[in-house]
mmCIF file of C-alpha atoms in Angstrom:
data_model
loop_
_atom_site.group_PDB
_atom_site.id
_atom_site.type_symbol
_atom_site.label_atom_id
_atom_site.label_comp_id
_atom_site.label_asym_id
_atom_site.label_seq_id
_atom_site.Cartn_x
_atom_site.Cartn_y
_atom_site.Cartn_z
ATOM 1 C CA UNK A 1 -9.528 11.269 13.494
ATOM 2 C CA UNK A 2 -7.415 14.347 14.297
ATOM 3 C CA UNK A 3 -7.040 13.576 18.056
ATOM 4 C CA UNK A 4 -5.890 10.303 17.630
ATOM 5 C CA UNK A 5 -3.684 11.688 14.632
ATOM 6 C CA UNK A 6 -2.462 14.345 17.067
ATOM 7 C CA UNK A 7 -1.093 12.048 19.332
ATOM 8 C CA UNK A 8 0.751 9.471 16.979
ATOM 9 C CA UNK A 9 2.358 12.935 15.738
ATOM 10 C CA UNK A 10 3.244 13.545 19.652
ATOM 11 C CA UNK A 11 4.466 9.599 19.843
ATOM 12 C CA UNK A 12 6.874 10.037 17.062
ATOM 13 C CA UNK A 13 7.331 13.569 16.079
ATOM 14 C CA UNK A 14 9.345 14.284 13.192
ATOM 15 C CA UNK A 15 12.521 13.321 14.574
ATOM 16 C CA UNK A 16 14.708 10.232 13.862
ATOM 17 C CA UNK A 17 14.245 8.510 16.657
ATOM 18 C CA UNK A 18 13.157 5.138 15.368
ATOM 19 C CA UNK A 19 12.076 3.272 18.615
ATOM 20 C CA UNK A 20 8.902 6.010 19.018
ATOM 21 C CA UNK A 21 8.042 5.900 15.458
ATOM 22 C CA UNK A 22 7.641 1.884 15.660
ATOM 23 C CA UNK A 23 5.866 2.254 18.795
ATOM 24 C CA UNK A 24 3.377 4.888 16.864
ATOM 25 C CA UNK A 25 3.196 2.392 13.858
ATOM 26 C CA UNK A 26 2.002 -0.390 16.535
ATOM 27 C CA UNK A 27 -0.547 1.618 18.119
ATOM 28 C CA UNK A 28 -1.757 3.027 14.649
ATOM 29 C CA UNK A 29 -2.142 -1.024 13.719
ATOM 30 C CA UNK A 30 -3.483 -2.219 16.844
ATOM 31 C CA UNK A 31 -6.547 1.029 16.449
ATOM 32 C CA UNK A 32 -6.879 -0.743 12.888
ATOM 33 C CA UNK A 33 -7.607 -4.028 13.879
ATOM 34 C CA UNK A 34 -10.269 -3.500 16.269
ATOM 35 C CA UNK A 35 -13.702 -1.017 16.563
ATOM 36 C CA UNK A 36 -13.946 1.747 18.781
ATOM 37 C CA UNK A 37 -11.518 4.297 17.074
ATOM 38 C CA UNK A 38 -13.954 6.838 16.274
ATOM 39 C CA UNK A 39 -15.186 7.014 20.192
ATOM 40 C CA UNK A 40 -11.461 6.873 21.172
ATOM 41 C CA UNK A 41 -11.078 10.106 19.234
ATOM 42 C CA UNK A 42 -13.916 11.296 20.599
ATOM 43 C CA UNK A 43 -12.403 10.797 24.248
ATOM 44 C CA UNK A 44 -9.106 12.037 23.452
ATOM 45 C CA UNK A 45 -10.870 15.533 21.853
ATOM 46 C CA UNK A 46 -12.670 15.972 25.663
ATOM 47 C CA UNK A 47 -9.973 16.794 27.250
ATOM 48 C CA UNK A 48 -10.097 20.542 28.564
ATOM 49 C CA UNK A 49 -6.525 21.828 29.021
ATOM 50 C CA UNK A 50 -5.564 24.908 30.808
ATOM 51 C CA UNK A 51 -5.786 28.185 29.311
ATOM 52 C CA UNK A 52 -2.151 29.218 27.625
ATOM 53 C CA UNK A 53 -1.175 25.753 27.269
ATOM 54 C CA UNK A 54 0.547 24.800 23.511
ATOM 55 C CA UNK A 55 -1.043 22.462 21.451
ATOM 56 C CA UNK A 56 2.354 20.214 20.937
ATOM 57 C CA UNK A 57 1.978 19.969 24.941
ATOM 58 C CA UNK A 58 -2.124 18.874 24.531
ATOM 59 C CA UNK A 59 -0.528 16.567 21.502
ATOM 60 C CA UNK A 60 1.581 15.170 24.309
ATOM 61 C CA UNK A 61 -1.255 14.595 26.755
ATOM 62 C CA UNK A 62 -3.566 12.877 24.064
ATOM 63 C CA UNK A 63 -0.656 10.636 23.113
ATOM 64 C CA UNK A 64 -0.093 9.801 26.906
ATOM 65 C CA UNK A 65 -3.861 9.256 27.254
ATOM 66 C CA UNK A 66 -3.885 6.911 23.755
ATOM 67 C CA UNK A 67 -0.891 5.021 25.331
ATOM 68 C CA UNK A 68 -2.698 3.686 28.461
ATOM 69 C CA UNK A 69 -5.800 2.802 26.258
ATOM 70 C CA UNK A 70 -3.712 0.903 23.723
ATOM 71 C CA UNK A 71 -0.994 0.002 25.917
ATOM 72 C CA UNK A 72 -1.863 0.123 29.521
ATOM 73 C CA UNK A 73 1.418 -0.411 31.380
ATOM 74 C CA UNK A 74 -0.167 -0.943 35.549
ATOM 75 C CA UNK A 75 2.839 0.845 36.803
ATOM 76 C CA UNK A 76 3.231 3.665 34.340
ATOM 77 C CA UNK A 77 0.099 5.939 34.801
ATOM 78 C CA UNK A 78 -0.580 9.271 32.544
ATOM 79 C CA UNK A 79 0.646 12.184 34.220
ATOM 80 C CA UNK A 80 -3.101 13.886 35.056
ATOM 81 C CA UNK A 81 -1.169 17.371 33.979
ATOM 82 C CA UNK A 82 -0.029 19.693 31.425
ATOM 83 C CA UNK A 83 3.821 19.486 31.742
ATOM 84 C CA UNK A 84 5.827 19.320 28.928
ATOM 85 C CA UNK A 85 8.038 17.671 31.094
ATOM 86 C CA UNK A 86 6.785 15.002 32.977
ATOM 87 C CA UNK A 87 4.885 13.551 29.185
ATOM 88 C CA UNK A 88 8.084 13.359 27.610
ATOM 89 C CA UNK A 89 9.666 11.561 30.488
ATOM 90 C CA UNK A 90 5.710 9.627 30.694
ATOM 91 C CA UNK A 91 6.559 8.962 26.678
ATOM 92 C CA UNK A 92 10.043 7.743 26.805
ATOM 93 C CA UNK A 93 9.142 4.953 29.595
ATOM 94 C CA UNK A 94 6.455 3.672 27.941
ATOM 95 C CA UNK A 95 8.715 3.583 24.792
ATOM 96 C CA UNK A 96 11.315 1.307 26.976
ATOM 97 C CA UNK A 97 8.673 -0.979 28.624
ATOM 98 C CA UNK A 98 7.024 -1.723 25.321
ATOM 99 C CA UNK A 99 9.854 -2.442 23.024
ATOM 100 C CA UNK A 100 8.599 -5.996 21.743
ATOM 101 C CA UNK A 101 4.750 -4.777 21.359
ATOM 102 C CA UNK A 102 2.811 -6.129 19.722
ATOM 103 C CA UNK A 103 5.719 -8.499 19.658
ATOM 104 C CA UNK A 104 6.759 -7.619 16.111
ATOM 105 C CA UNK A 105 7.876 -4.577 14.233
ATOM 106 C CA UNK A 106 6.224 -5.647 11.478
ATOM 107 C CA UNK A 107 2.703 -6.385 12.447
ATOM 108 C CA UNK A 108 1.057 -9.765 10.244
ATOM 109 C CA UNK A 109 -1.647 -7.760 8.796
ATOM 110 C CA UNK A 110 -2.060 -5.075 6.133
ATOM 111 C CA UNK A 111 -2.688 -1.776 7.753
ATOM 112 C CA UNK A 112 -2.805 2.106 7.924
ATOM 113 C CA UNK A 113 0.076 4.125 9.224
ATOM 114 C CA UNK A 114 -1.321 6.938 11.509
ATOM 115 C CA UNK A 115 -0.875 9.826 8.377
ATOM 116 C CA UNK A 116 -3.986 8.293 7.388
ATOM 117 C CA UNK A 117 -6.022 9.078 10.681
ATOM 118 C CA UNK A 118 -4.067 12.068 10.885
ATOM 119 C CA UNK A 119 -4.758 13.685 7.124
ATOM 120 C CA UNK A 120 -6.553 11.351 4.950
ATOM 121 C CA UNK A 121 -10.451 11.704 4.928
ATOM 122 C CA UNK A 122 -12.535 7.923 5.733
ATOM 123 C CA UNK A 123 -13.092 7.654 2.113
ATOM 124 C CA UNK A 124 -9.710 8.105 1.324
ATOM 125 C CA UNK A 125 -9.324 5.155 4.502
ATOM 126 C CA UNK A 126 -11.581 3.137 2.592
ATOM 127 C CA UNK A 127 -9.949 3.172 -0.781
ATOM 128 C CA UNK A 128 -6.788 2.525 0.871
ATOM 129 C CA UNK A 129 -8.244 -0.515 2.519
ATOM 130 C CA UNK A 130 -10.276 -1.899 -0.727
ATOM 131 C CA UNK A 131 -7.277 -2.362 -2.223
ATOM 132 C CA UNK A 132 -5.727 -4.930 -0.702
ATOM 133 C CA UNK A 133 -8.198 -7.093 -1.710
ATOM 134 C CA UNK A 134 -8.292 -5.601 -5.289
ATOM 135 C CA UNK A 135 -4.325 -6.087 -5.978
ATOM 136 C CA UNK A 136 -4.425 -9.543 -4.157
ATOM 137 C CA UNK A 137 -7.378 -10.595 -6.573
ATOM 138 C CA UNK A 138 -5.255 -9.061 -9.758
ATOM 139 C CA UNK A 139 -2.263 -10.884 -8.625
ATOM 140 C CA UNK A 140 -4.547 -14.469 -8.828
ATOM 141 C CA UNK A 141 -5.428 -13.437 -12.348
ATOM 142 C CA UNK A 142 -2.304 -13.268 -13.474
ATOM 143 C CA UNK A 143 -0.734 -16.231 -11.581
ATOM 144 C CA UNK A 144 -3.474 -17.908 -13.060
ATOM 145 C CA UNK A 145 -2.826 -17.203 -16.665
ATOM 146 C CA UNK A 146 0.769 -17.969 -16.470
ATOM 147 C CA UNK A 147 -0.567 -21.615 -15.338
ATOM 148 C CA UNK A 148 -3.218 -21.742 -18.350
ATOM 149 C CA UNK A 149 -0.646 -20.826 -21.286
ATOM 150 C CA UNK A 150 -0.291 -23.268 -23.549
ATOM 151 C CA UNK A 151 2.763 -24.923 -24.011
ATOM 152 C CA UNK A 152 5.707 -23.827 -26.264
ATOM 153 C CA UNK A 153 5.750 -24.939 -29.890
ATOM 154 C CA UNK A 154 1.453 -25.190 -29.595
ATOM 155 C CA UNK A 155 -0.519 -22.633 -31.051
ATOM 156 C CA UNK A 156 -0.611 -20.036 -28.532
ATOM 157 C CA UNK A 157 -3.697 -19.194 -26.378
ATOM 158 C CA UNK A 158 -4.825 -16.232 -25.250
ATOM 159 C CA UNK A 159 -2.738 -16.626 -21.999
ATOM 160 C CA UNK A 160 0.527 -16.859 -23.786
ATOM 161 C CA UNK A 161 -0.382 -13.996 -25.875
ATOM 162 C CA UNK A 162 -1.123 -12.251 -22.927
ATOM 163 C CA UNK A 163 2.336 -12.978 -21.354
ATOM 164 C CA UNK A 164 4.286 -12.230 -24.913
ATOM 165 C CA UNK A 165 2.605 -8.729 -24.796
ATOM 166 C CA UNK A 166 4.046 -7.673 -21.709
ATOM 167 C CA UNK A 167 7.171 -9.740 -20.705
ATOM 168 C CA UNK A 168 7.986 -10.621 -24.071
ATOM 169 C CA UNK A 169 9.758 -13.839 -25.656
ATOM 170 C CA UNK A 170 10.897 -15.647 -22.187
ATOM 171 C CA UNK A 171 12.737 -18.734 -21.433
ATOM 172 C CA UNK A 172 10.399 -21.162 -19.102
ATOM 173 C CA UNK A 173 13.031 -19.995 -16.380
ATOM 174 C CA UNK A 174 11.656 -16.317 -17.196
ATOM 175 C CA UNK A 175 8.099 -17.665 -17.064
ATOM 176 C CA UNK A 176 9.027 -19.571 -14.203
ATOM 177 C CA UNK A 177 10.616 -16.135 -12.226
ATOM 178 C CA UNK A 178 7.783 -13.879 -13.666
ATOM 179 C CA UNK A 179 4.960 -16.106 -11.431
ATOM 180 C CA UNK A 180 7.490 -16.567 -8.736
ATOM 181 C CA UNK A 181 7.450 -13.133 -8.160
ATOM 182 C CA UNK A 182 3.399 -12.408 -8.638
ATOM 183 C CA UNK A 183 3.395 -15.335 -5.808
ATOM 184 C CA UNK A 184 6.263 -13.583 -3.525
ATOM 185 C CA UNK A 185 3.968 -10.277 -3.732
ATOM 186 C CA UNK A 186 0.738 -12.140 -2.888
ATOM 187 C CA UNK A 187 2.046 -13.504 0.450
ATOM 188 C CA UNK A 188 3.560 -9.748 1.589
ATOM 189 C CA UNK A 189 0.167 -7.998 0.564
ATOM 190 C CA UNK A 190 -1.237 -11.150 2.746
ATOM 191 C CA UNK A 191 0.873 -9.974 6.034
ATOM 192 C CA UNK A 192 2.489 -7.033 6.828
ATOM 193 C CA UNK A 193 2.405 -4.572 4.558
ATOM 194 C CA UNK A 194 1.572 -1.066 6.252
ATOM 195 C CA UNK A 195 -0.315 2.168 4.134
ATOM 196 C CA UNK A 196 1.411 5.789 4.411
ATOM 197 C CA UNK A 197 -0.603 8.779 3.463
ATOM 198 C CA UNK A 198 0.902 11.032 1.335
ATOM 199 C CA UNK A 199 -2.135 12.660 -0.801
ATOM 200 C CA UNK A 200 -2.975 15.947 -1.281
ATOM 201 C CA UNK A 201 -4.480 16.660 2.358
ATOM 202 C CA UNK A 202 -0.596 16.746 4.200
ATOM 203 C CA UNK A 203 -0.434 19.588 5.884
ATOM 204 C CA UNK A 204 -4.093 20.440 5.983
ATOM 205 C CA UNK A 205 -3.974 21.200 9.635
ATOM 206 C CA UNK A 206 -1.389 22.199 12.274
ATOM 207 C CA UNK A 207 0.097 18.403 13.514
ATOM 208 C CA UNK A 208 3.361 17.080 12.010
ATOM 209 C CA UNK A 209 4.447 13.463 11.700
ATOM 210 C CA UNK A 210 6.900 11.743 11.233
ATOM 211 C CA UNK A 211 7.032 7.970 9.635
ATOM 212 C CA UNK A 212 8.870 5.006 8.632
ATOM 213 C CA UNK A 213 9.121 5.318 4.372
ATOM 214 C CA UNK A 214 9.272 9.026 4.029
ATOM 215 C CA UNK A 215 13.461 9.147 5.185
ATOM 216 C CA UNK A 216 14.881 8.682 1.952
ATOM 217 C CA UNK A 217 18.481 9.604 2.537
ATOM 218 C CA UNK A 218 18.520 6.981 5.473
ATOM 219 C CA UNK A 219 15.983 4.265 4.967
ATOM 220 C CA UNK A 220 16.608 3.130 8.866
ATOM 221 C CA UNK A 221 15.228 6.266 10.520
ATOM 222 C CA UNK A 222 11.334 7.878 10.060
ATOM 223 C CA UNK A 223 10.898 11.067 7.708
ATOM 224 C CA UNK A 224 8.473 13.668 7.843
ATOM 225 C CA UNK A 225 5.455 13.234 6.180
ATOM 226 C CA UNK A 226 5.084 14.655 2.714
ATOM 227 C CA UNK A 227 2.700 15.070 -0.105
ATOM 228 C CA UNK A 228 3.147 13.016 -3.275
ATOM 229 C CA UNK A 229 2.041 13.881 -6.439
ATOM 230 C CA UNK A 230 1.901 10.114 -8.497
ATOM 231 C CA UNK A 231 0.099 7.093 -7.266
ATOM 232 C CA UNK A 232 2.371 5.797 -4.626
ATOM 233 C CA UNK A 233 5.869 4.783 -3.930
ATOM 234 C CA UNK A 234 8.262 2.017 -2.066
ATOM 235 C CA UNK A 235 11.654 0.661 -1.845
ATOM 236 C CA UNK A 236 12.147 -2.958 -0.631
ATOM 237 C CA UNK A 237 15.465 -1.375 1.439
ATOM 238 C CA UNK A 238 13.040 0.557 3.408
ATOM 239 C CA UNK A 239 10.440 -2.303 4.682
ATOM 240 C CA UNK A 240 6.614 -2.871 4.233
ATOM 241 C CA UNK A 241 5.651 0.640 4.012
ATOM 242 C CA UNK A 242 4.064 1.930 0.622
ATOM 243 C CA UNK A 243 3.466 5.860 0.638
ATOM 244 C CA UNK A 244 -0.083 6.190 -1.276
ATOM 245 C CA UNK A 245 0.335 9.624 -3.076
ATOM 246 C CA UNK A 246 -2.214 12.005 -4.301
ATOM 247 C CA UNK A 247 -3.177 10.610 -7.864
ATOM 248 C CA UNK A 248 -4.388 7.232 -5.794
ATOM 249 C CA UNK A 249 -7.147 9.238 -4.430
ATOM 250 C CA UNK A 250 -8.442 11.060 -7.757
ATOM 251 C CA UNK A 251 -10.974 9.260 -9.620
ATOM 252 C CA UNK A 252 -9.953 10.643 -12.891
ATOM 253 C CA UNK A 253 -6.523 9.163 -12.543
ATOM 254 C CA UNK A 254 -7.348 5.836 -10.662
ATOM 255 C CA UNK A 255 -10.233 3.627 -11.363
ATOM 256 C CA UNK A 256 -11.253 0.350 -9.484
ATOM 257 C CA UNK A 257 -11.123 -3.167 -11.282
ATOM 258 C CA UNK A 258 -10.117 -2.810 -15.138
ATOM 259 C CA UNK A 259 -12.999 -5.011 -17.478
ATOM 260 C CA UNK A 260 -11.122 -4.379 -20.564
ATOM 261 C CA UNK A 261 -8.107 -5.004 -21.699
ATOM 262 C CA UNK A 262 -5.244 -2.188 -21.579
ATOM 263 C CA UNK A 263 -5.304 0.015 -25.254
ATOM 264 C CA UNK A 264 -2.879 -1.264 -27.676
ATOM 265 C CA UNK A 265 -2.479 1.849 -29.543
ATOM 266 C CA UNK A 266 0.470 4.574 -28.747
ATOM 267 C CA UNK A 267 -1.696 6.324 -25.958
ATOM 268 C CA UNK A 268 0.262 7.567 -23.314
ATOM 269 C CA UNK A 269 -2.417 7.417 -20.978
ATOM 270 C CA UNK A 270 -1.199 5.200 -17.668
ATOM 271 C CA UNK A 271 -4.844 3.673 -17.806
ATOM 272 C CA UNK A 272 -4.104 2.742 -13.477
ATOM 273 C CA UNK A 273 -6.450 0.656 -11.463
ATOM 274 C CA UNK A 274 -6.221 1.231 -7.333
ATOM 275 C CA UNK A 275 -5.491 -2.206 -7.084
ATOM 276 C CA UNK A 276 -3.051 -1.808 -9.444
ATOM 277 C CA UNK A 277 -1.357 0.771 -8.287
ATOM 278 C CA UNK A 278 -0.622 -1.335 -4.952
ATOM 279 C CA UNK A 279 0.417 -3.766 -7.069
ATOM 280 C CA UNK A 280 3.257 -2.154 -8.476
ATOM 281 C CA UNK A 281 4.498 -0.488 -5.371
ATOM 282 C CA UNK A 282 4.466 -4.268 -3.726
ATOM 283 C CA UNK A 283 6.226 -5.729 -6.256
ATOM 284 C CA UNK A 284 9.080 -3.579 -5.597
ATOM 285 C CA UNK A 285 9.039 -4.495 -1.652
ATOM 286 C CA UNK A 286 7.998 -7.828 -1.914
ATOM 287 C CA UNK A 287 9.823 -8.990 -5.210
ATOM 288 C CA UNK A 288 12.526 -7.056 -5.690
ATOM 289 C CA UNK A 289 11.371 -4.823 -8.822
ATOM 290 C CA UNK A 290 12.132 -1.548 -9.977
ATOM 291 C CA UNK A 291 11.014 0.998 -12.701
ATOM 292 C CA UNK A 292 13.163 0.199 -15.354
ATOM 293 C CA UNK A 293 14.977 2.581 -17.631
ATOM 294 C CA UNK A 294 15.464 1.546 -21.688
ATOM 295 C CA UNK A 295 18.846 1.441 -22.980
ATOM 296 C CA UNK A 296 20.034 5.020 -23.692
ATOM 297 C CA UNK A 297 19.773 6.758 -25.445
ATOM 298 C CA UNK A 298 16.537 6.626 -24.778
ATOM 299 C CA UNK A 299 16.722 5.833 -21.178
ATOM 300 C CA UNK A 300 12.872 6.674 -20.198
ATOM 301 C CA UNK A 301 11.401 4.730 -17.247
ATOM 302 C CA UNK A 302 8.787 1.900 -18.858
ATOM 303 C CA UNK A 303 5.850 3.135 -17.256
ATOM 304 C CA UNK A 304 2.361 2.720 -18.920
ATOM 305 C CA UNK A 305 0.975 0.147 -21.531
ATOM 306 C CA UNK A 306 3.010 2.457 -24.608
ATOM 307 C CA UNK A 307 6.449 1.762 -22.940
ATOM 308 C CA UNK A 308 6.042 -1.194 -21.175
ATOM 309 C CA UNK A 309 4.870 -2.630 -24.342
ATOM 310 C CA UNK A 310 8.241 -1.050 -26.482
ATOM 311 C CA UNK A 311 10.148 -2.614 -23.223
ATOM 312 C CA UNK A 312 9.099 -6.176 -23.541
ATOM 313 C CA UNK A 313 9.676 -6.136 -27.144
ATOM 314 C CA UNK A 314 12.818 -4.886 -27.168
ATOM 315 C CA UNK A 315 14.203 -5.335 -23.608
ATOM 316 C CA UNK A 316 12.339 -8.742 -22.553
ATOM 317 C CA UNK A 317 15.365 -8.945 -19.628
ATOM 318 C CA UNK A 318 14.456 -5.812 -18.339
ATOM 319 C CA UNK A 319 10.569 -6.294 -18.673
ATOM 320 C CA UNK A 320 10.329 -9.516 -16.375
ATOM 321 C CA UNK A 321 12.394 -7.074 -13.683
ATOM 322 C CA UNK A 322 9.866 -3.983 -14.274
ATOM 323 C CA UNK A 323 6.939 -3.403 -11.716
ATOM 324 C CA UNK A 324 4.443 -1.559 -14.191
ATOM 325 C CA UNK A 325 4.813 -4.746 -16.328
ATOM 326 C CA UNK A 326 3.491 -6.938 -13.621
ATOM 327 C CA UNK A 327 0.498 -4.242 -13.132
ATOM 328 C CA UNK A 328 -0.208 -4.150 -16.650
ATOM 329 C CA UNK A 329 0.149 -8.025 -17.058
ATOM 330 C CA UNK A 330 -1.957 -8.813 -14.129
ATOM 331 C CA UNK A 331 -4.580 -6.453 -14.605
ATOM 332 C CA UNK A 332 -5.050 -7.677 -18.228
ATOM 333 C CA UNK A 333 -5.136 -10.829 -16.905
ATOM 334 C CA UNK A 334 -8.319 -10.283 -14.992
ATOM 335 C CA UNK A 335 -10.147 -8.614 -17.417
ATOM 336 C CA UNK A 336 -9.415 -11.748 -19.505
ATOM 337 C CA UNK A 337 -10.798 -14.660 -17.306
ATOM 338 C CA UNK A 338 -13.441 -11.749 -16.129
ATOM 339 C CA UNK A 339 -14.498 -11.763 -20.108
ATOM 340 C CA UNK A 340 -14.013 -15.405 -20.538
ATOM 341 C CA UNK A 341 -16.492 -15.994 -17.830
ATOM 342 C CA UNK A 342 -19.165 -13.554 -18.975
ATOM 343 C CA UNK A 343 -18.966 -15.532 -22.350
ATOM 344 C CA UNK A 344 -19.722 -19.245 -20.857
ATOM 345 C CA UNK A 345 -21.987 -17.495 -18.464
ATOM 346 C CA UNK A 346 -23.738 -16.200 -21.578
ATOM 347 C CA UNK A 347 -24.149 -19.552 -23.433
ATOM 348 C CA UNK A 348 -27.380 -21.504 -23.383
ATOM 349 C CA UNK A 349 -28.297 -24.606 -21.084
ATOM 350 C CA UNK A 350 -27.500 -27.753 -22.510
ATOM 351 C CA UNK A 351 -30.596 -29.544 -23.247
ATOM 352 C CA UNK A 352 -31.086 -32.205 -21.376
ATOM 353 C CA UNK A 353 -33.050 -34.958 -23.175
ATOM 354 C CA UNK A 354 -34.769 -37.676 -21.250
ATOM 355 C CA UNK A 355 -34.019 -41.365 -22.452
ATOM 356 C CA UNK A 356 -36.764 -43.512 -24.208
ATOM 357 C CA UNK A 357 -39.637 -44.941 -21.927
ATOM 358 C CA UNK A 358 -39.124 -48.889 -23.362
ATOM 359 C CA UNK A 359 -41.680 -49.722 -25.900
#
């Protein structure tokens, strides 16, 4: 999708001017939500320029020519040619006359940014995508065992063990914020959440781009696209935009759906699903997380199933406030009611037996 990448990059640029990178983050959401990108690319990559024209001016014309397909304005046509001039002016209109679209800056569905069609490859697309569905589905299982725990004072379930594990010995007001927040992350992942692409293919070709969630001295304005090298990141201050990074991708690193429960020895493995990864950078946007630090002076950040474990013992405050704890929780969670329905899937048929024919 490098054409159509191309001419976000020409929409927004790497600038801070805000007003084109929303209107680059609506067209990248309105390509998402319908079919036809691929043969949209395809027209965008026939056009023949002039010989000894730059390729920032040919971005320019693709992103003029994207424009009137996404958002045809009847009085603004494309400038038919190659003047760096008359597509900036052609830009900045369109810009003006489509403030409101798609009547939101925050678009109610989940989708990709346009690093993805610029850098990421389709698989990389798809696992972005599959998430969504993963996290949301990990989220369930873990709202869901907070509602099966058995009651305080009873002998506890597995549920409630569950929940001691990771968040520790809470009040029910603690139990009571620890689902609130699962639910609060649920309904964003439902809506608007939008994917950046920051894996290891940035800067793979010769575009630029500029987005909402890289600008991390001022959270208002876009930033230039950059590489990560963990699994993602996201600040609620910044809005619905979680930067997948380059350890998302990598199958050694991320898996899909966890079956078994995280290792309760002093492994420091991270042991990260992809829908858990999503997971923790929502909670943080959605619920108001962070990574949280222990008391010094140890002071590390309680990532992984090692610390976050040493957090909820110690720190149980803390731990209901921590996003990994909420992955590790909820993914545990899963594999639980996953293995508890294996096991009555497993059992035999009752035997049915008939009642006596009367003598």
């Amino acid at each position: 999708m490098d054409h159509v990448g191309a001419a976000l990059g020409a929409i927004c640029g790497t600038g801070d001017d805000r007003s084109r990178a929303m209107l680059a983050h609506r067209v990248a959401w309105v390509l998402g939500r319908g079919p036809g990108i691929s043969n949209i690319n395809a027209h965008l990559g026939a056009v023949k320029p002039p010989r000894g024209v730059t390729a920032d001016v040919i971005a320019l014309h693709k992103a003029a020519m994207l424009l009137d397909l996404i958002v045809p304005v009847a009085s603004l046509k494309p400038p038919t040619n190659f003047r760096q001039f008359d597509l900036d002016l052609h830009l900045d209109s369109v810009k003006r006359r489509t403030a409101d679209f798609p009547a939101s800056t925050n678009p109610v569905a989940p989708y990709l940014a346009g690093s993805f069609l610029l850098y990421a490859t389709q698989t990389e697309r798809d696992q972005a995508m599959q998430s969504i569905p993963e996290a949301i589905a990990l989220l369930r299982a873990g709202a869901l065992a907070i509602e099966a725990m058995s009651p305080v004072g009873a002998d506890p379930n597995a549920s409630r063990t569950l929940f001691h594990r990771w968040f520790g010995v809470q009040a029910p007001q603690g139990v009571a914020m620890a689902k609130s927040r699962i639910e609060q992350t649920i309904a964003g992942l439902a809506t608007g959440v939008c994917f950046n692409y920051a894996g290891a293919n940035v800067g793979t070709n010769r575009y630029s781009l500029g987005e909402m969630g890289f600008n991390t001295s001022n959270v208002t304005l876009p930033g230039a696209v950059r590489r990560g090298m963990d699994w993602g990141s996201a600040k609620a201050t910044v809005g619905p935009y979680i930067l997948l990074e380059s350890k998302f991708f990598v199958g050694a690193e991320t898996t899909g759906y966890r079956l078994t429960q995280h290792h309760a020895n002093d492994s420091p493995e991270m042991e990260v699903s992809r829908g858990g990864a999503v997971l923790h950078e929502a909670t943080h946007v959605f619920a108001a997380t962070h990574d949280e630090r222990f008391a010094p002076p140890a002071s590390a950040q309680a990532y992984g199933p090692r610390l976050a474990r040493r957090l909820a013992a110690n720190e149980p405050a803390k731990a209901l406030k921590n996003a990994d704890t909420y992955r590790l929780f909820c993914e545990d969670a899963y594999a639980l009611q996953r293995a508890e329905a294996a096991a009555l899937a497993a059992l035999p048929a009752p035997v049915v037996v008939a009642p006596l024919a009367p003598a």
